[in-house]
Amino acid sequence: MSTILYARVSTAEQTLDHQRAHAETAGFTIDEVVADHGVSGISTRLRDRPQGRRLFDMLRAGDVLVVRWVDRLGRNYADVCDTIRDFMRRGVVIRTVINNLTFDGATKDPMQQAVRDALIGFMAATAQANAEAVKEAQRAGIEAAKGRADHRYLGRKPSYTRKQFAEVRELLGQGIEITRIAKTTGLSRQTVYRIKDDPAEAEAVLIGWEAKGPARHRGAVIG
């Protein structure tokens, strides 16, 4: 039996080392890491990814598949549900680092199966909804930034980086509490609340500074 970490690294803000370190900190002993880089979880099914195909070939009954959260498997509701159920039928146990959830096909009790399947469906739907919300916030942020393009002064420089913004949005989508997000990302609770309450504005400020460059705009850093 092997414990295999599957990581999907789709953007520059995500790293394989971070996902592995997070799993090991949570107590998992990883035997092997399988990772896809630069792959969208929305448009590309796990079976269609280079290392995703390998994952289907290598997993055997009794193996444990570890993912940071179900969105690493995908951000499409139907695909994630089908993938998890396929692995369970093979006798593979799926475990998440965030929320420490376990999915397996061992139970024969219909009520327990119903609860398990409902949770799988809820998490898969959350993964897709979160991805759609992030894309919408990005579109709104870009439009807001375009509206400011001719302004010489953008206001105070944001205290969060692109990587921290992406991580906050991801953790908020997973229902993680504000205090824990602040601790995980190294940001203040006030900053996390600012991103939570108005993600489009937070994105717009970030895009504006990225476009213009901090050297041309002097402002105090927001705490």
Short mmCIF file of C-alpha atoms in Angstrom, two decimals:
data_model
loop_
_atom_site.label_atom_id
_atom_site.label_comp_id
_atom_site.label_asym_id
_atom_site.label_seq_id
_atom_site.Cartn_x
_atom_site.Cartn_y
_atom_site.Cartn_z
CA MET A 1 0.00 0.00 0.00
CA SER A 2 1.29 3.47 -0.92
CA THR A 3 0.40 7.02 0.05
CA ILE A 4 0.50 9.19 -3.04
CA LEU A 5 0.15 12.97 -3.11
CA TYR A 6 -1.42 14.38 -6.25
CA ALA A 7 -0.75 18.07 -6.84
CA ARG A 8 -2.06 20.29 -9.60
CA VAL A 9 0.01 23.45 -10.06
CA SER A 10 -1.96 25.63 -12.44
CA THR A 11 -0.53 29.11 -11.82
CA ALA A 12 2.66 30.84 -10.77
CA GLU A 13 1.11 31.51 -7.37
CA GLN A 14 0.92 27.80 -6.54
CA THR A 15 3.94 25.59 -5.90
CA LEU A 16 4.50 21.87 -5.61
CA ASP A 17 6.74 22.33 -2.56
CA HIS A 18 4.00 24.24 -0.75
CA GLN A 19 1.42 21.52 -1.37
CA ARG A 20 3.78 18.78 -0.22
CA ALA A 21 4.90 20.73 2.87
CA HIS A 22 1.27 21.39 3.79
CA ALA A 23 0.49 17.66 3.57
CA GLU A 24 3.50 16.64 5.64
CA THR A 25 2.75 19.27 8.27
CA ALA A 26 -0.75 17.78 8.53
CA GLY A 27 0.81 14.41 9.40
CA PHE A 28 0.86 12.58 6.06
CA THR A 29 3.86 10.45 5.16
CA ILE A 30 4.14 10.71 1.40
CA ASP A 31 5.64 7.81 -0.57
CA GLU A 32 5.38 9.44 -3.99
CA VAL A 33 4.31 12.73 -5.53
CA VAL A 34 2.47 12.97 -8.84
CA ALA A 35 2.00 16.50 -10.19
CA ASP A 36 0.59 18.26 -13.24
CA HIS A 37 1.90 21.74 -14.02
CA GLY A 38 0.15 24.52 -15.89
CA VAL A 39 -3.12 22.60 -16.22
CA SER A 40 -6.58 24.06 -15.72
CA GLY A 41 -8.86 22.17 -13.38
CA ILE A 42 -11.90 23.63 -15.14
CA SER A 43 -11.28 22.67 -18.75
CA THR A 44 -9.05 19.60 -18.40
CA ARG A 45 -10.31 16.39 -16.79
CA LEU A 46 -7.95 14.48 -14.54
CA ARG A 47 -7.93 11.60 -17.04
CA ASP A 48 -6.79 13.97 -19.78
CA ARG A 49 -3.80 15.38 -17.89
CA PRO A 50 -0.38 13.76 -18.49
CA GLN A 51 0.23 12.87 -14.84
CA GLY A 52 -3.47 12.39 -14.18
CA ARG A 53 -3.48 9.47 -16.61
CA ARG A 54 -0.47 8.06 -14.79
CA LEU A 55 -2.35 8.35 -11.50
CA PHE A 56 -5.20 6.22 -12.83
CA ASP A 57 -2.66 3.60 -13.98
CA MET A 58 -0.69 3.39 -10.75
CA LEU A 59 -3.33 3.47 -7.99
CA ARG A 60 -4.27 0.08 -6.53
CA ALA A 61 -6.70 -1.17 -3.90
CA GLY A 62 -5.50 -0.12 -0.45
CA ASP A 63 -3.55 2.90 -1.70
CA VAL A 64 -4.22 6.32 -0.18
CA LEU A 65 -4.53 9.31 -2.50
CA VAL A 66 -3.81 12.60 -0.74
CA VAL A 67 -4.86 15.97 -2.20
CA ARG A 68 -4.67 19.41 -0.64
CA TRP A 69 -8.37 19.78 -1.38
CA VAL A 70 -10.75 18.30 -3.96
CA ASP A 71 -10.14 21.22 -6.34
CA ARG A 72 -6.70 19.72 -7.06
CA LEU A 73 -8.53 16.87 -8.75
CA GLY A 74 -10.60 19.36 -10.73
CA ARG A 75 -13.00 22.27 -10.65
CA ASN A 76 -15.76 20.67 -12.68
CA TYR A 77 -18.59 19.19 -10.65
CA ALA A 78 -19.27 16.13 -12.79
CA ASP A 79 -15.60 15.31 -13.35
CA VAL A 80 -14.67 15.51 -9.66
CA CYS A 81 -17.63 13.36 -8.59
CA ASP A 82 -16.88 10.74 -11.25
CA THR A 83 -13.17 10.68 -10.39
CA ILE A 84 -13.65 10.18 -6.66
CA ARG A 85 -16.27 7.48 -7.15
CA ASP A 86 -14.08 5.68 -9.68
CA PHE A 87 -11.17 5.60 -7.24
CA MET A 88 -13.42 4.38 -4.43
CA ARG A 89 -14.68 1.52 -6.60
CA ARG A 90 -11.06 0.50 -7.08
CA GLY A 91 -10.54 0.37 -3.32
CA VAL A 92 -8.51 3.59 -3.18
CA VAL A 93 -8.95 5.87 -0.15
CA ILE A 94 -9.01 9.61 -0.88
CA ARG A 95 -7.96 12.00 1.86
CA THR A 96 -7.83 15.80 1.90
CA VAL A 97 -5.24 17.87 3.75
CA ILE A 98 -7.64 20.74 4.33
CA ASN A 99 -10.52 19.68 6.62
CA ASN A 100 -8.97 16.18 6.99
CA LEU A 101 -11.76 14.43 5.12
CA THR A 102 -11.69 10.76 4.09
CA PHE A 103 -13.61 9.15 1.24
CA ASP A 104 -13.60 5.39 0.71
CA GLY A 105 -15.91 2.68 -0.52
CA ALA A 106 -15.64 0.44 2.54
CA THR A 107 -19.03 1.18 4.05
CA LYS A 108 -21.98 -0.94 2.91
CA ASP A 109 -24.55 0.93 4.98
CA PRO A 110 -26.85 2.84 2.59
CA MET A 111 -27.32 5.79 4.94
CA GLN A 112 -23.56 6.23 5.38
CA GLN A 113 -23.13 5.93 1.63
CA ALA A 114 -25.77 8.60 1.08
CA VAL A 115 -24.07 11.01 3.50
CA ARG A 116 -20.66 10.34 1.93
CA ASP A 117 -21.95 10.85 -1.62
CA ALA A 118 -23.76 14.05 -0.61
CA LEU A 119 -20.53 15.43 0.86
CA ILE A 120 -18.61 14.53 -2.30
CA GLY A 121 -21.22 16.34 -4.37
CA PHE A 122 -21.17 19.39 -2.11
CA MET A 123 -17.37 19.68 -2.22
CA ALA A 124 -17.25 19.19 -5.98
CA ALA A 125 -19.90 21.88 -6.46
CA THR A 126 -17.99 24.21 -4.12
CA ALA A 127 -14.80 23.71 -6.14
CA GLN A 128 -16.57 24.69 -9.36
CA ALA A 129 -18.44 27.60 -7.79
CA ASN A 130 -15.24 28.95 -6.25
CA ALA A 131 -13.43 28.80 -9.59
CA GLU A 132 -16.27 30.66 -11.29
CA ALA A 133 -16.33 33.29 -8.53
CA VAL A 134 -12.57 33.86 -8.83
CA LYS A 135 -12.83 34.29 -12.61
CA GLU A 136 -15.67 36.78 -12.19
CA ALA A 137 -13.68 38.73 -9.59
CA GLN A 138 -10.71 38.79 -11.93
CA ARG A 139 -12.81 40.12 -14.79
CA ALA A 140 -14.28 42.81 -12.55
CA GLY A 141 -10.85 43.68 -11.22
CA ILE A 142 -9.41 44.06 -14.70
CA GLU A 143 -12.25 46.34 -15.76
CA ALA A 144 -11.85 48.45 -12.64
CA ALA A 145 -8.09 48.68 -13.20
CA LYS A 146 -8.65 49.79 -16.80
CA GLY A 147 -10.84 52.60 -15.51
CA ARG A 148 -7.95 53.82 -13.40
CA ALA A 149 -5.32 53.47 -16.10
CA ASP A 150 -4.99 57.22 -16.68
CA HIS A 151 -4.69 58.12 -12.98
CA ARG A 152 -1.24 59.16 -11.84
CA TYR A 153 -1.82 58.01 -8.26
CA LEU A 154 -3.39 54.65 -7.41
CA GLY A 155 -3.66 55.12 -3.68
CA ARG A 156 -1.94 53.09 -1.02
CA LYS A 157 0.01 50.02 -2.03
CA PRO A 158 -1.74 46.76 -1.06
CA SER A 159 -0.11 44.75 1.71
CA TYR A 160 -0.86 41.44 -0.02
CA THR A 161 0.96 39.89 -2.94
CA ARG A 162 -0.62 38.15 -5.91
CA LYS A 163 0.20 34.80 -4.30
CA GLN A 164 -1.41 35.80 -0.98
CA PHE A 165 -4.51 37.15 -2.74
CA ALA A 166 -4.97 33.87 -4.63
CA GLU A 167 -4.49 31.81 -1.47
CA VAL A 168 -6.97 33.91 0.52
CA ARG A 169 -9.59 33.52 -2.21
CA GLU A 170 -9.02 29.78 -2.34
CA LEU A 171 -9.27 29.32 1.43
CA LEU A 172 -12.36 31.54 1.67
CA GLY A 173 -14.00 29.39 -0.98
CA GLN A 174 -13.32 26.35 1.18
CA GLY A 175 -15.02 27.91 4.18
CA ILE A 176 -11.87 28.31 6.27
CA GLU A 177 -12.26 30.78 9.15
CA ILE A 178 -10.70 34.23 8.90
CA THR A 179 -8.26 33.81 11.79
CA ARG A 180 -6.86 30.61 10.31
CA ILE A 181 -6.54 32.20 6.86
CA ALA A 182 -4.66 35.15 8.35
CA LYS A 183 -2.25 32.80 10.11
CA THR A 184 -1.74 30.64 7.03
CA THR A 185 -1.11 33.55 4.65
CA GLY A 186 0.76 35.83 7.04
CA LEU A 187 -1.75 38.65 6.54
CA SER A 188 -3.70 40.61 9.11
CA ARG A 189 -7.32 39.71 9.76
CA GLN A 190 -8.26 43.19 8.54
CA THR A 191 -6.60 42.52 5.18
CA VAL A 192 -8.31 39.14 4.85
CA TYR A 193 -11.67 40.76 5.59
CA ARG A 194 -10.93 43.44 2.97
CA ILE A 195 -10.36 40.78 0.32
CA LYS A 196 -13.41 38.81 1.48
CA ASP A 197 -15.78 41.78 1.53
CA ASP A 198 -14.79 43.21 -1.86
CA PRO A 199 -12.65 40.81 -3.92
CA ALA A 200 -13.16 42.80 -7.13
CA GLU A 201 -11.81 45.99 -5.55
CA ALA A 202 -8.92 44.10 -3.94
CA GLU A 203 -8.09 42.59 -7.32
CA ALA A 204 -8.36 45.97 -9.04
CA VAL A 205 -5.87 47.58 -6.65
CA LEU A 206 -3.47 44.69 -7.14
CA ILE A 207 -3.74 44.80 -10.93
CA GLY A 208 -3.27 48.56 -10.96
CA TRP A 209 -0.03 48.34 -9.01
CA GLU A 210 1.19 45.41 -11.08
CA ALA A 211 0.51 47.35 -14.28
CA LYS A 212 2.04 50.64 -13.22
CA GLY A 213 4.82 49.38 -10.98
CA PRO A 214 5.48 50.50 -7.38
CA ALA A 215 8.45 52.62 -8.39
CA ARG A 216 6.19 55.17 -10.07
CA HIS A 217 3.61 55.43 -7.28
CA ARG A 218 4.52 56.21 -3.71
CA GLY A 219 2.02 55.28 -1.04
CA ALA A 220 1.87 53.79 2.43
CA VAL A 221 1.43 50.07 2.79
CA ILE A 222 -1.94 48.99 4.06
CA GLY A 223 -1.74 46.96 7.28
#
